[in-house]
Amino acid sequence: MERPRIRDYFQQDLSQNETITPKQRAILQASLDLFAEKGFDQTSTSDIAQRAGVAEGTVYRRYKTKVALRDAILAPITAHIVPILASDFSEDKLRQRYPSLQAFVTAIFTDRVAFAKANMKELKVIFEMAAFDTERREQILSQIAPKMVKQMGSVINQLKADHLIVDWPNDLILQSLLSQLFGYLARLMLELPGTEIEREQAYLITVMTKILTPGEHDQITGQ
Amino acid sequence: MERPRIRDYFQQDLSQNETITPKQRAILQASLDLFAEKGFDQTSTSDIAQRAGVAEGTVYRRYKTKVALRDAILAPITAHIVPILASDFSEDKLRQRYPSLQAFVTAIFTDRVAFAKANMKELKVIFEMAAFDTERREQILSQIAPKMVKQMGSVINQLKADHLIVDWPNDLILQSLLSQLFGYLARLMLELPGTEIEREQAYLITVMTKILTPGEHDQITGQ
DNA sequence: TCAAAGTGAGTGTATACTCACTCACTTAAT
DNA sequence: ATTAAGTGAGTGAGTATACACTCACTTTGA
C-alpha cells in the first residue's frame, strides 16, 4: 500500500472553480449514501433533503436536476478511473520487466482493489446505471476498455515473451482476472455473509496467479 | 445437454390452478421484456399495457399491484433454481466418484449455464431486485446458499479425499468458481462487445479446471 | 448593504391503481 | 330451438398521490 490513496476527490475537483458549502457537501454525501442504499429511482429528492438536513430547494440551487446531481457524484470517479487503470504502467514501469507472475499480479491489483474499496458507494451507483442505461454503459466502456486492453496487453505480451504467463489470448486472460476481481468486489458491495476481507484478498492474488501460471492444462478444450 | 431443459414454466406453474388467457400471457411476457430492458422502476404499467396490446385495467385484473406482477414472473424461476442447483447431486450421483476434475467441472456447469441462458431475462430482474432489496436478497440467499454449499461440499470433499482437487477451504473454492460463472453470465447479459459464446464457454471450463487442479502454488499467501 | 445561500409552500405531471360498464359467451329454463 | 339470466375477462376514463422541480421570499455573512 505504498502508493497514494484516492480521497477527498469531491473537494479536490470542485474547489478548483468554486468553494463548496457545508450544506452542498452534505447534499452530495446524502445523495451518494441514499443512491447506494436504495438505488437512484427509489430515492426521492425530499429524501435527500431530509437526510442532508436542508430544504428541498437547496438541493436544486446548484444542481438543476436529479440526474445532474447523480452525474456530479460520478464525474470525479470516472475521471479518476482512467489514471488508476493506467497507474503502474507508466513508461519506466513498462520497461522494467516483472520478475515473477506473483509480482505482476500483486502490483496490478493492490491499487485497483484499494481504489474500489475507497469508492464502493460510487461504484455501486455506476453499476446500477450501467445495468440499464445502455448508452452510458457503452460510453463509459469505450473510454476505459481500450486503455485497459492496451496497457495490460503490453505487460502481458512481455510476460508471454518471458514464458512467465499462460499462452492464451489477452482478452480471455483479462476476462478471467476481471471475473475474480468483480466477484470479490460484489461480495464486498452486497455484504454477503461470511466475507472475510483480509483472507479473501490474499486468496484473490493466489487464484489469479494460479490461473496465469503456464502449465499442462492450458489447451482450451470444449466439450 | 442430455438432461431436461426448463421451458414453459409459466404454463406449467399457472395452469395447475387456472387457465391463463392469451392476454394475461401477453402481459407477463411484456412485463418480463420491459423489466429486463429498462428496469422495474423505469417501466410504467401503461408501458406494459401498450406493449402487451391490452388496456391498463387488464393488467390489474389478475395482479393486484405492479410488485405482485413482478413476483408472479419471478416465483417460477426461484422455485426452479433449487432443483437445478441440486441436480447432478442426487444420491447415486453422489456415490459415484468423479474420475477427473474436468469431468466434475463439466458436469456441474453444463446444466447451470444452460439454465441461465434459457432464463436470462428473469435472472436480470432477480439481480436488479437483489442489488437494492436487502431483505429479499437475504431471503433468496438463505434458501439457496446452504443447499449449494452442502451439495457441492460433499462432492468437493470426495475429490479432496482422492487428491484430485486443491486443498483450499470449500467456501473459497466455491467463490472462485462462482466468480468465473457470474463473470461469464454478466458478459452475456450486458451484451458486452466481443463476447463469443462458444469459445468462452469452453474457456470457462478450462479456467475452472486449472484453478482447482492441485499444484505447487496452492498456499494462500498474503502480502 | 448587498449578493449569495437557503427556504418551503406551491405547481404540474407522471403514474399506480380503481371502478362502473361492455360484451362475448355459457348455462338453464321453457 | 329460443330466449332469458348469468359470468367474468376486458376496458379506459377517472382518481389520488408522489414526485421532480420552481419561485418569491428570508437569512446570512462579508
Coordinates of C-alpha atoms (C1' of nucleotides) in Angstrom, one line a residue:
Chain A
M1 CA 0.0 0.0 0.0
E2 CA 2.9 2.4 -0.6
R3 CA 1.2 4.3 -3.4
P4 CA -1.1 7.3 -2.9
R5 CA -4.7 6.7 -2.0
I6 CA -7.7 8.4 -3.5
R7 CA -9.5 10.5 -1.1
D8 CA -11.5 13.8 -0.9
Y9 CA -11.9 13.9 -4.6
F10 CA -15.0 15.9 -4.2
Q11 CA -13.1 18.6 -2.5
Q12 CA -10.3 18.2 -5.0
D13 CA -12.4 18.5 -8.1
L14 CA -15.0 21.0 -7.0
S15 CA -12.9 23.5 -5.1
Q16 CA -10.8 24.3 -8.2
N17 CA -13.6 26.5 -9.6
E18 CA -15.7 27.4 -6.6
T19 CA -16.0 26.8 -2.9
I20 CA -18.4 24.1 -1.8
T21 CA -20.5 25.0 1.2
P22 CA -21.1 22.6 4.1
K23 CA -24.7 22.2 3.1
Q24 CA -23.8 21.4 -0.5
R25 CA -21.3 18.8 0.7
A26 CA -24.0 17.3 2.9
I27 CA -26.3 17.1 -0.1
L28 CA -23.6 15.2 -2.1
Q29 CA -22.9 12.9 0.8
A30 CA -26.6 12.2 1.5
S31 CA -27.3 11.6 -2.2
L32 CA -24.4 9.2 -2.5
D33 CA -25.4 7.3 0.6
L34 CA -29.1 7.0 -0.5
F35 CA -28.4 6.1 -4.1
A36 CA -26.1 3.3 -2.9
E37 CA -28.5 2.1 -0.2
K38 CA -31.8 2.2 -2.1
G39 CA -31.0 2.9 -5.7
F40 CA -31.4 6.1 -7.8
D41 CA -35.1 5.7 -8.7
Q42 CA -36.1 4.7 -5.2
T43 CA -34.5 7.8 -3.7
S44 CA -36.6 11.0 -3.8
T45 CA -35.2 14.5 -3.7
S46 CA -37.1 15.1 -0.5
D47 CA -35.3 12.0 1.0
I48 CA -32.1 13.6 0.1
A49 CA -33.0 17.0 1.6
Q50 CA -34.2 15.3 4.8
R51 CA -31.0 13.2 5.1
A52 CA -28.8 16.2 4.4
G53 CA -30.7 18.4 6.8
V54 CA -31.6 21.0 4.3
A55 CA -34.7 22.3 2.5
E56 CA -35.6 20.7 -0.8
G57 CA -34.9 24.0 -2.7
T58 CA -31.3 23.9 -1.6
V59 CA -30.8 20.6 -3.4
Y60 CA -31.8 22.4 -6.6
R61 CA -29.7 25.5 -6.0
R62 CA -26.5 24.1 -7.5
Y63 CA -27.8 21.1 -9.4
K64 CA -30.6 21.7 -11.9
T65 CA -31.9 18.2 -12.0
K66 CA -31.7 14.9 -10.0
V67 CA -29.8 13.4 -12.8
A68 CA -27.3 16.3 -12.8
L69 CA -26.8 15.6 -9.1
R70 CA -26.0 12.0 -9.8
D71 CA -23.6 12.9 -12.6
A72 CA -21.9 15.4 -10.2
I73 CA -21.2 12.5 -7.9
L74 CA -20.0 10.2 -10.7
A75 CA -17.9 12.7 -12.7
P76 CA -14.9 12.7 -10.3
I77 CA -14.9 9.0 -10.1
T78 CA -15.0 8.3 -13.8
A79 CA -12.3 11.0 -14.2
H80 CA -10.1 9.1 -11.7
I81 CA -10.7 5.6 -13.0
V82 CA -8.5 6.1 -16.1
P83 CA -5.4 7.3 -14.2
I84 CA -5.8 4.4 -11.8
L85 CA -6.1 1.9 -14.6
A86 CA -3.0 3.4 -16.2
S87 CA -1.0 3.5 -13.0
D88 CA 1.8 1.1 -12.6
F89 CA 2.2 1.2 -16.4
S90 CA 4.0 4.5 -16.8
E91 CA 6.8 4.2 -19.3
D92 CA 9.6 3.3 -16.9
K93 CA 7.4 0.7 -15.2
L94 CA 6.7 -0.8 -18.6
R95 CA 10.4 -1.0 -19.4
Q96 CA 11.1 -2.8 -16.2
R97 CA 10.1 -6.5 -16.5
Y98 CA 8.2 -8.2 -13.8
P99 CA 10.4 -10.9 -12.2
S100 CA 7.5 -13.2 -11.4
L101 CA 3.8 -13.6 -12.1
Q102 CA 3.1 -13.1 -8.4
A103 CA 4.9 -9.7 -8.5
F104 CA 2.8 -8.8 -11.6
V105 CA -0.5 -9.8 -10.1
T106 CA 0.2 -8.1 -6.8
A107 CA 1.4 -4.9 -8.4
I108 CA -1.6 -4.7 -10.6
F109 CA -4.4 -5.4 -8.2
T110 CA -3.2 -3.8 -5.0
D111 CA -4.0 -0.3 -6.3
R112 CA -7.2 -1.3 -8.0
V113 CA -8.7 -3.1 -5.0
A114 CA -7.7 -0.2 -2.8
F115 CA -9.4 2.2 -5.2
A116 CA -12.5 0.2 -5.3
K117 CA -12.7 -0.2 -1.6
A118 CA -12.3 3.6 -1.1
N119 CA -15.1 4.2 -3.6
M120 CA -17.6 1.4 -3.0
K121 CA -20.7 3.5 -3.0
E122 CA -19.8 5.4 -6.2
L123 CA -19.1 2.1 -7.9
K124 CA -22.4 0.7 -6.8
V125 CA -24.2 3.7 -8.4
I126 CA -22.1 3.3 -11.6
F127 CA -23.0 -0.3 -11.8
E128 CA -26.7 0.4 -11.3
M129 CA -26.6 2.9 -14.1
A130 CA -24.6 0.7 -16.4
A131 CA -27.0 -2.2 -15.9
F132 CA -29.9 -0.4 -17.6
D133 CA -28.6 2.7 -19.4
T134 CA -27.2 1.1 -22.5
E135 CA -25.8 4.3 -23.9
R136 CA -23.9 5.3 -20.9
R137 CA -22.6 1.8 -20.4
E138 CA -21.1 1.9 -23.9
Q139 CA -19.8 5.4 -23.4
I140 CA -18.0 4.5 -20.2
L141 CA -16.7 1.2 -21.6
S142 CA -15.4 2.9 -24.7
Q143 CA -13.4 5.3 -22.6
I144 CA -12.0 2.6 -20.3
A145 CA -11.8 -0.7 -22.1
P146 CA -9.3 0.2 -24.9
K147 CA -6.9 1.8 -22.5
M148 CA -7.0 -1.2 -20.2
V149 CA -6.6 -3.7 -23.0
K150 CA -3.7 -1.7 -24.4
Q151 CA -1.9 -1.1 -21.1
M152 CA -2.4 -4.6 -19.7
G153 CA -1.8 -6.0 -23.2
S154 CA 1.8 -4.8 -23.4
V155 CA 2.7 -6.2 -20.0
I156 CA 1.0 -9.5 -20.7
N157 CA 2.9 -9.7 -24.0
Q158 CA 6.2 -9.1 -22.2
L159 CA 5.4 -11.8 -19.7
K160 CA 4.5 -14.1 -22.6
A161 CA 7.8 -13.4 -24.2
D162 CA 9.5 -14.5 -21.0
H163 CA 7.2 -17.5 -20.8
L164 CA 6.1 -16.4 -17.4
I165 CA 2.4 -16.4 -18.3
V166 CA 0.0 -18.8 -19.9
D167 CA -0.3 -18.5 -23.6
W168 CA -4.0 -17.6 -24.0
P169 CA -5.5 -14.7 -26.0
N170 CA -5.1 -11.5 -24.0
D171 CA -8.9 -10.8 -23.8
L172 CA -9.5 -14.2 -22.3
I173 CA -6.8 -13.6 -19.7
L174 CA -8.3 -10.2 -18.8
Q175 CA -11.8 -11.7 -18.6
S176 CA -10.8 -14.3 -16.1
L177 CA -8.9 -11.8 -13.9
L178 CA -11.7 -9.3 -14.0
S179 CA -14.2 -12.0 -13.1
Q180 CA -12.3 -12.8 -10.0
L181 CA -11.9 -9.1 -9.1
F182 CA -15.5 -8.2 -9.7
G183 CA -16.7 -11.3 -7.8
Y184 CA -14.7 -10.2 -4.8
L185 CA -16.0 -6.6 -5.1
A186 CA -19.6 -7.9 -5.5
R187 CA -19.2 -9.8 -2.3
L188 CA -18.0 -6.7 -0.5
M189 CA -20.7 -4.4 -2.0
L190 CA -23.6 -6.7 -1.3
E191 CA -22.1 -7.5 2.1
L192 CA -22.7 -11.2 1.5
P193 CA -22.4 -13.2 4.7
G194 CA -19.1 -14.8 5.5
T195 CA -16.9 -12.3 3.7
E196 CA -13.6 -12.1 5.5
I197 CA -11.9 -9.2 3.7
E198 CA -8.2 -9.9 4.5
R199 CA -8.3 -13.6 3.9
E200 CA -10.1 -13.2 0.6
Q201 CA -7.8 -10.6 -0.7
A202 CA -4.8 -12.8 -0.2
Y203 CA -6.7 -15.6 -1.8
L204 CA -7.6 -13.4 -4.8
I205 CA -3.9 -13.0 -5.7
T206 CA -3.3 -16.7 -5.2
V207 CA -6.1 -17.6 -7.5
M208 CA -5.1 -15.1 -10.2
T209 CA -1.5 -16.2 -10.1
K210 CA -2.6 -19.8 -10.4
I211 CA -4.8 -19.1 -13.4
L212 CA -2.0 -17.4 -15.2
T213 CA 0.8 -19.8 -14.4
P214 CA 1.8 -21.7 -17.6
G215 CA 1.2 -25.5 -17.3
E216 CA -0.2 -28.6 -18.9
H217 CA -3.8 -27.8 -18.7
D218 CA -3.6 -24.8 -20.9
Q219 CA -5.3 -26.0 -24.1
I220 CA -8.7 -24.6 -24.4
T221 CA -11.0 -27.6 -24.7
G222 CA -14.7 -27.6 -25.5
Q223 CA -17.0 -30.5 -24.8
Chain B
M1 CA -27.1 -31.5 -22.8
E2 CA -28.9 -34.8 -22.1
R3 CA -30.9 -33.6 -19.2
P4 CA -34.3 -31.9 -19.4
R5 CA -34.4 -28.2 -20.2
I6 CA -36.5 -25.7 -18.4
R7 CA -39.2 -24.3 -20.5
D8 CA -42.8 -23.0 -20.4
Y9 CA -42.6 -22.8 -16.7
F10 CA -45.4 -20.1 -16.7
Q11 CA -47.8 -22.5 -18.3
Q12 CA -46.6 -25.3 -16.1
D13 CA -47.0 -23.4 -12.9
L14 CA -50.1 -21.4 -13.6
S15 CA -52.3 -23.8 -15.4
Q16 CA -52.4 -26.2 -12.4
N17 CA -55.0 -24.0 -10.7
E18 CA -56.5 -21.9 -13.5
T19 CA -56.2 -21.3 -17.2
I20 CA -54.1 -18.4 -18.4
T21 CA -55.6 -16.3 -21.1
P22 CA -53.6 -15.1 -24.1
K23 CA -53.9 -11.5 -22.9
Q24 CA -52.6 -12.4 -19.5
R25 CA -49.7 -14.3 -21.1
A26 CA -49.0 -11.3 -23.2
I27 CA -48.9 -9.1 -20.1
L28 CA -46.4 -11.4 -18.4
Q29 CA -44.2 -11.5 -21.5
A30 CA -44.3 -7.8 -22.0
S31 CA -43.6 -7.1 -18.3
L32 CA -40.6 -9.5 -18.3
D33 CA -39.2 -7.9 -21.5
L34 CA -39.6 -4.4 -20.3
F35 CA -38.3 -5.1 -16.8
A36 CA -35.2 -6.7 -18.3
E37 CA -34.8 -3.9 -20.9
K38 CA -35.4 -0.8 -18.8
G39 CA -35.6 -1.9 -15.2
F40 CA -38.5 -2.3 -12.9
D41 CA -38.9 1.3 -11.8
Q42 CA -38.4 2.7 -15.3
T43 CA -41.3 0.6 -16.6
S44 CA -44.8 2.0 -16.1
T45 CA -47.9 -0.1 -16.1
S46 CA -49.1 1.8 -19.1
D47 CA -45.9 0.8 -20.9
I48 CA -46.8 -2.8 -20.1
A49 CA -50.4 -2.5 -21.3
Q50 CA -49.2 -0.8 -24.5
R51 CA -46.6 -3.5 -25.3
A52 CA -49.0 -6.3 -24.5
G53 CA -51.8 -4.7 -26.5
V54 CA -54.3 -4.6 -23.7
A55 CA -56.0 -1.9 -21.6
E56 CA -54.3 -0.8 -18.4
G57 CA -57.2 -2.2 -16.4
T58 CA -56.5 -5.7 -17.7
V59 CA -53.0 -5.6 -16.2
Y60 CA -54.7 -5.2 -12.8
R61 CA -57.4 -7.8 -13.3
R62 CA -55.2 -10.7 -12.1
Y63 CA -52.3 -9.0 -10.4
K64 CA -53.3 -6.5 -7.7
T65 CA -50.1 -4.5 -7.8
K66 CA -47.1 -3.9 -10.0
V67 CA -44.9 -5.7 -7.4
A68 CA -47.2 -8.7 -7.4
L69 CA -46.8 -8.8 -11.2
R70 CA -43.0 -8.9 -10.9
D71 CA -43.3 -11.6 -8.2
A72 CA -45.5 -13.6 -10.4
I73 CA -42.7 -13.6 -13.0
L74 CA -40.0 -14.4 -10.5
A75 CA -41.8 -17.1 -8.5
P76 CA -41.5 -19.9 -11.0
I77 CA -37.8 -19.1 -11.6
T78 CA -36.9 -19.1 -7.9
A79 CA -38.9 -22.3 -7.5
H80 CA -36.9 -23.9 -10.3
I81 CA -33.5 -22.6 -9.1
V82 CA -33.1 -25.0 -6.2
P83 CA -33.8 -28.2 -8.2
I84 CA -31.3 -27.0 -10.8
L85 CA -28.7 -26.4 -8.2
A86 CA -29.3 -29.8 -6.6
S87 CA -29.3 -31.6 -10.0
D88 CA -26.4 -33.9 -10.6
F89 CA -26.1 -34.4 -6.9
S90 CA -28.8 -36.9 -6.4
E91 CA -27.8 -39.8 -4.1
D92 CA -26.5 -42.2 -6.7
K93 CA -24.5 -39.4 -8.4
L94 CA -23.0 -38.6 -5.1
R95 CA -21.9 -42.1 -4.5
Q96 CA -20.3 -42.3 -7.9
R97 CA -16.9 -40.6 -7.8
Y98 CA -15.9 -38.2 -10.5
P99 CA -12.9 -39.7 -12.4
S100 CA -11.3 -36.3 -13.1
L101 CA -11.6 -32.7 -12.2
Q102 CA -12.6 -31.8 -15.8
A103 CA -15.5 -34.3 -15.6
F104 CA -16.6 -32.7 -12.3
V105 CA -16.4 -29.2 -13.6
T106 CA -18.1 -30.0 -16.9
A107 CA -20.9 -32.0 -15.2
I108 CA -21.5 -29.1 -12.7
F109 CA -21.6 -26.2 -15.1
T110 CA -23.3 -27.5 -18.2
D111 CA -26.7 -27.6 -16.6
R112 CA -26.3 -24.3 -14.8
V113 CA -25.1 -22.4 -17.8
A114 CA -27.9 -23.8 -19.9
F115 CA -30.4 -22.8 -17.3
A116 CA -29.0 -19.3 -17.0
K117 CA -29.0 -18.9 -20.8
A118 CA -32.6 -20.0 -21.1
N119 CA -33.7 -17.6 -18.3
M120 CA -31.5 -14.5 -18.9
K121 CA -34.3 -12.0 -18.6
E122 CA -35.6 -13.4 -15.4
L123 CA -32.1 -13.5 -13.9
K124 CA -31.6 -9.9 -14.8
V125 CA -34.7 -9.0 -13.0
I126 CA -33.7 -11.0 -10.0
F127 CA -30.3 -9.4 -9.9
E128 CA -31.8 -5.9 -10.1
M129 CA -34.0 -6.7 -7.1
A130 CA -31.2 -8.4 -5.2
A131 CA -29.0 -5.3 -5.6
F132 CA -31.1 -3.0 -3.6
D133 CA -33.7 -5.1 -1.8
T134 CA -31.7 -6.3 1.2
E135 CA -34.4 -8.4 2.7
R136 CA -35.3 -10.2 -0.4
R137 CA -31.6 -10.8 -1.2
E138 CA -31.1 -12.4 2.2
Q139 CA -34.3 -14.4 1.8
I140 CA -33.3 -15.8 -1.6
L141 CA -29.8 -16.4 -0.5
S142 CA -30.8 -18.2 2.7
Q143 CA -32.9 -20.6 0.6
I144 CA -30.2 -21.3 -1.9
A145 CA -26.7 -20.9 -0.4
P146 CA -26.9 -23.6 2.3
K147 CA -28.2 -26.2 -0.2
M148 CA -25.5 -25.3 -2.6
V149 CA -22.7 -25.3 0.0
K150 CA -23.9 -28.7 1.2
Q151 CA -24.3 -30.3 -2.1
M152 CA -21.1 -29.0 -3.7
G153 CA -19.3 -29.5 -0.4
S154 CA -19.8 -33.2 -0.3
V155 CA -18.5 -33.6 -3.8
I156 CA -15.5 -31.4 -3.2
N157 CA -14.7 -33.4 0.0
Q158 CA -14.8 -36.6 -2.1
L159 CA -12.4 -35.0 -4.6
K160 CA -10.2 -33.8 -1.8
A161 CA -10.0 -37.4 -0.4
D162 CA -8.9 -38.6 -3.8
H163 CA -6.4 -35.7 -4.1
L164 CA -8.0 -34.6 -7.3
I165 CA -8.7 -31.1 -6.2
V166 CA -6.8 -28.3 -4.5
D167 CA -6.8 -28.3 -0.7
W168 CA -8.5 -25.0 0.0
P169 CA -11.5 -24.2 2.2
N170 CA -14.7 -25.1 0.4
D171 CA -16.1 -21.7 0.5
L172 CA -13.1 -20.2 -1.2
I173 CA -13.3 -22.8 -3.9
L174 CA -17.0 -22.0 -4.5
Q175 CA -16.3 -18.3 -4.6
S176 CA -13.7 -18.5 -7.3
L177 CA -15.9 -20.8 -9.4
L178 CA -18.9 -18.6 -9.0
S179 CA -16.9 -15.5 -9.8
Q180 CA -16.0 -17.1 -13.2
L181 CA -19.5 -18.2 -13.8
F182 CA -21.1 -14.9 -13.0
G183 CA -18.5 -13.0 -14.9
Y184 CA -19.4 -15.0 -17.9
L185 CA -23.1 -14.5 -17.4
A186 CA -22.7 -10.8 -16.8
R187 CA -20.9 -10.5 -20.2
L188 CA -23.8 -12.3 -21.8
M189 CA -26.5 -10.3 -20.0
L190 CA -24.9 -6.9 -20.7
E191 CA -24.0 -7.9 -24.2
L192 CA -20.5 -6.7 -23.8
P193 CA -18.8 -6.3 -27.1
G194 CA -16.6 -9.2 -28.2
T195 CA -18.4 -11.9 -26.4
E196 CA -18.1 -15.1 -28.4
I197 CA -20.3 -17.5 -26.6
E198 CA -19.0 -20.8 -27.7
R199 CA -15.3 -20.0 -27.3
E200 CA -15.8 -18.5 -23.9
Q201 CA -17.9 -21.4 -22.5
A202 CA -15.1 -23.8 -23.4
Y203 CA -12.7 -21.5 -21.9
L204 CA -14.7 -21.3 -18.7
I205 CA -14.3 -25.0 -18.1
T206 CA -10.6 -24.8 -18.8
V207 CA -10.1 -21.9 -16.3
M208 CA -12.1 -23.6 -13.6
T209 CA -10.3 -26.8 -14.0
K210 CA -7.0 -25.0 -13.8
I211 CA -8.0 -23.2 -10.7
L212 CA -8.9 -26.4 -9.0
T213 CA -6.0 -28.6 -10.1
P214 CA -3.7 -29.3 -7.1
G215 CA -0.2 -27.9 -7.5
E216 CA 2.7 -26.0 -6.0
H217 CA 1.1 -22.6 -5.9
D218 CA -1.6 -23.6 -3.5
Q219 CA -0.5 -21.9 -0.4
I220 CA -2.6 -18.9 0.3
T221 CA -0.2 -16.1 0.6
G222 CA -0.9 -12.5 1.7
Q223 CA 1.5 -9.6 1.1
Chain C
dT1 C1' -25.9 47.0 2.3
dC2 C1' -25.7 43.8 -0.9
dA3 C1' -25.1 39.4 -3.0
dA4 C1' -25.2 34.7 -2.4
dA5 C1' -27.2 30.8 0.1
dG6 C1' -31.1 28.8 1.8
dT7 C1' -36.1 28.1 2.4
dG8 C1' -40.6 25.7 1.9
dA9 C1' -45.1 26.2 0.2
dG10 C1' -46.7 25.6 -4.3
dT11 C1' -47.2 23.5 -9.2
dG12 C1' -47.6 20.5 -13.0
dT13 C1' -47.2 15.9 -14.3
dA14 C1' -46.5 11.1 -14.4
dT15 C1' -48.1 7.0 -12.6
dA16 C1' -50.1 3.3 -9.8
dC17 C1' -54.4 1.8 -9.1
dT18 C1' -60.0 1.9 -9.3
dC19 C1' -64.5 1.1 -10.9
dA20 C1' -68.7 1.3 -13.4
dC21 C1' -69.5 -0.6 -17.6
dT22 C1' -69.4 -3.7 -22.0
dC23 C1' -69.9 -7.8 -24.4
dA24 C1' -68.9 -12.3 -26.0
dC25 C1' -70.0 -16.4 -24.3
dT26 C1' -72.2 -20.3 -21.3
dT27 C1' -75.9 -22.2 -18.9
dA28 C1' -80.7 -23.1 -18.0
dA29 C1' -85.5 -22.9 -18.5
dT30 C1' -89.5 -23.1 -21.4
Chain D
dA1 C1' -84.8 -24.1 -30.7
dT2 C1' -85.3 -19.8 -28.5
dT3 C1' -84.5 -16.7 -25.1
dA4 C1' -83.5 -15.0 -20.7
dA5 C1' -80.1 -14.9 -17.0
dG6 C1' -75.6 -15.2 -15.5
dT7 C1' -70.5 -14.9 -15.8
dG8 C1' -66.1 -12.9 -15.9
dA9 C1' -62.4 -11.1 -18.9
dG10 C1' -61.6 -6.9 -20.7
dT11 C1' -61.9 -1.8 -20.9
dG12 C1' -60.5 3.1 -20.4
dA13 C1' -61.8 7.3 -18.3
dG14 C1' -61.0 8.8 -13.8
dT15 C1' -58.6 9.5 -9.1
dA16 C1' -55.4 10.1 -5.6
dT17 C1' -50.8 10.6 -4.7
dA18 C1' -45.9 11.1 -5.0
dC19 C1' -42.5 13.3 -7.0
dA20 C1' -39.3 16.5 -9.6
dC21 C1' -38.8 21.0 -9.9
dT22 C1' -39.9 26.5 -9.2
dC23 C1' -40.0 30.9 -7.2
dA24 C1' -41.0 34.7 -4.2
dC25 C1' -39.2 35.4 -0.1
dT26 C1' -35.8 35.2 4.2
dT27 C1' -31.4 34.6 6.3
dT28 C1' -26.5 35.0 6.4
dG29 C1' -22.1 36.9 6.3
dA30 C1' -18.6 40.0 4.5

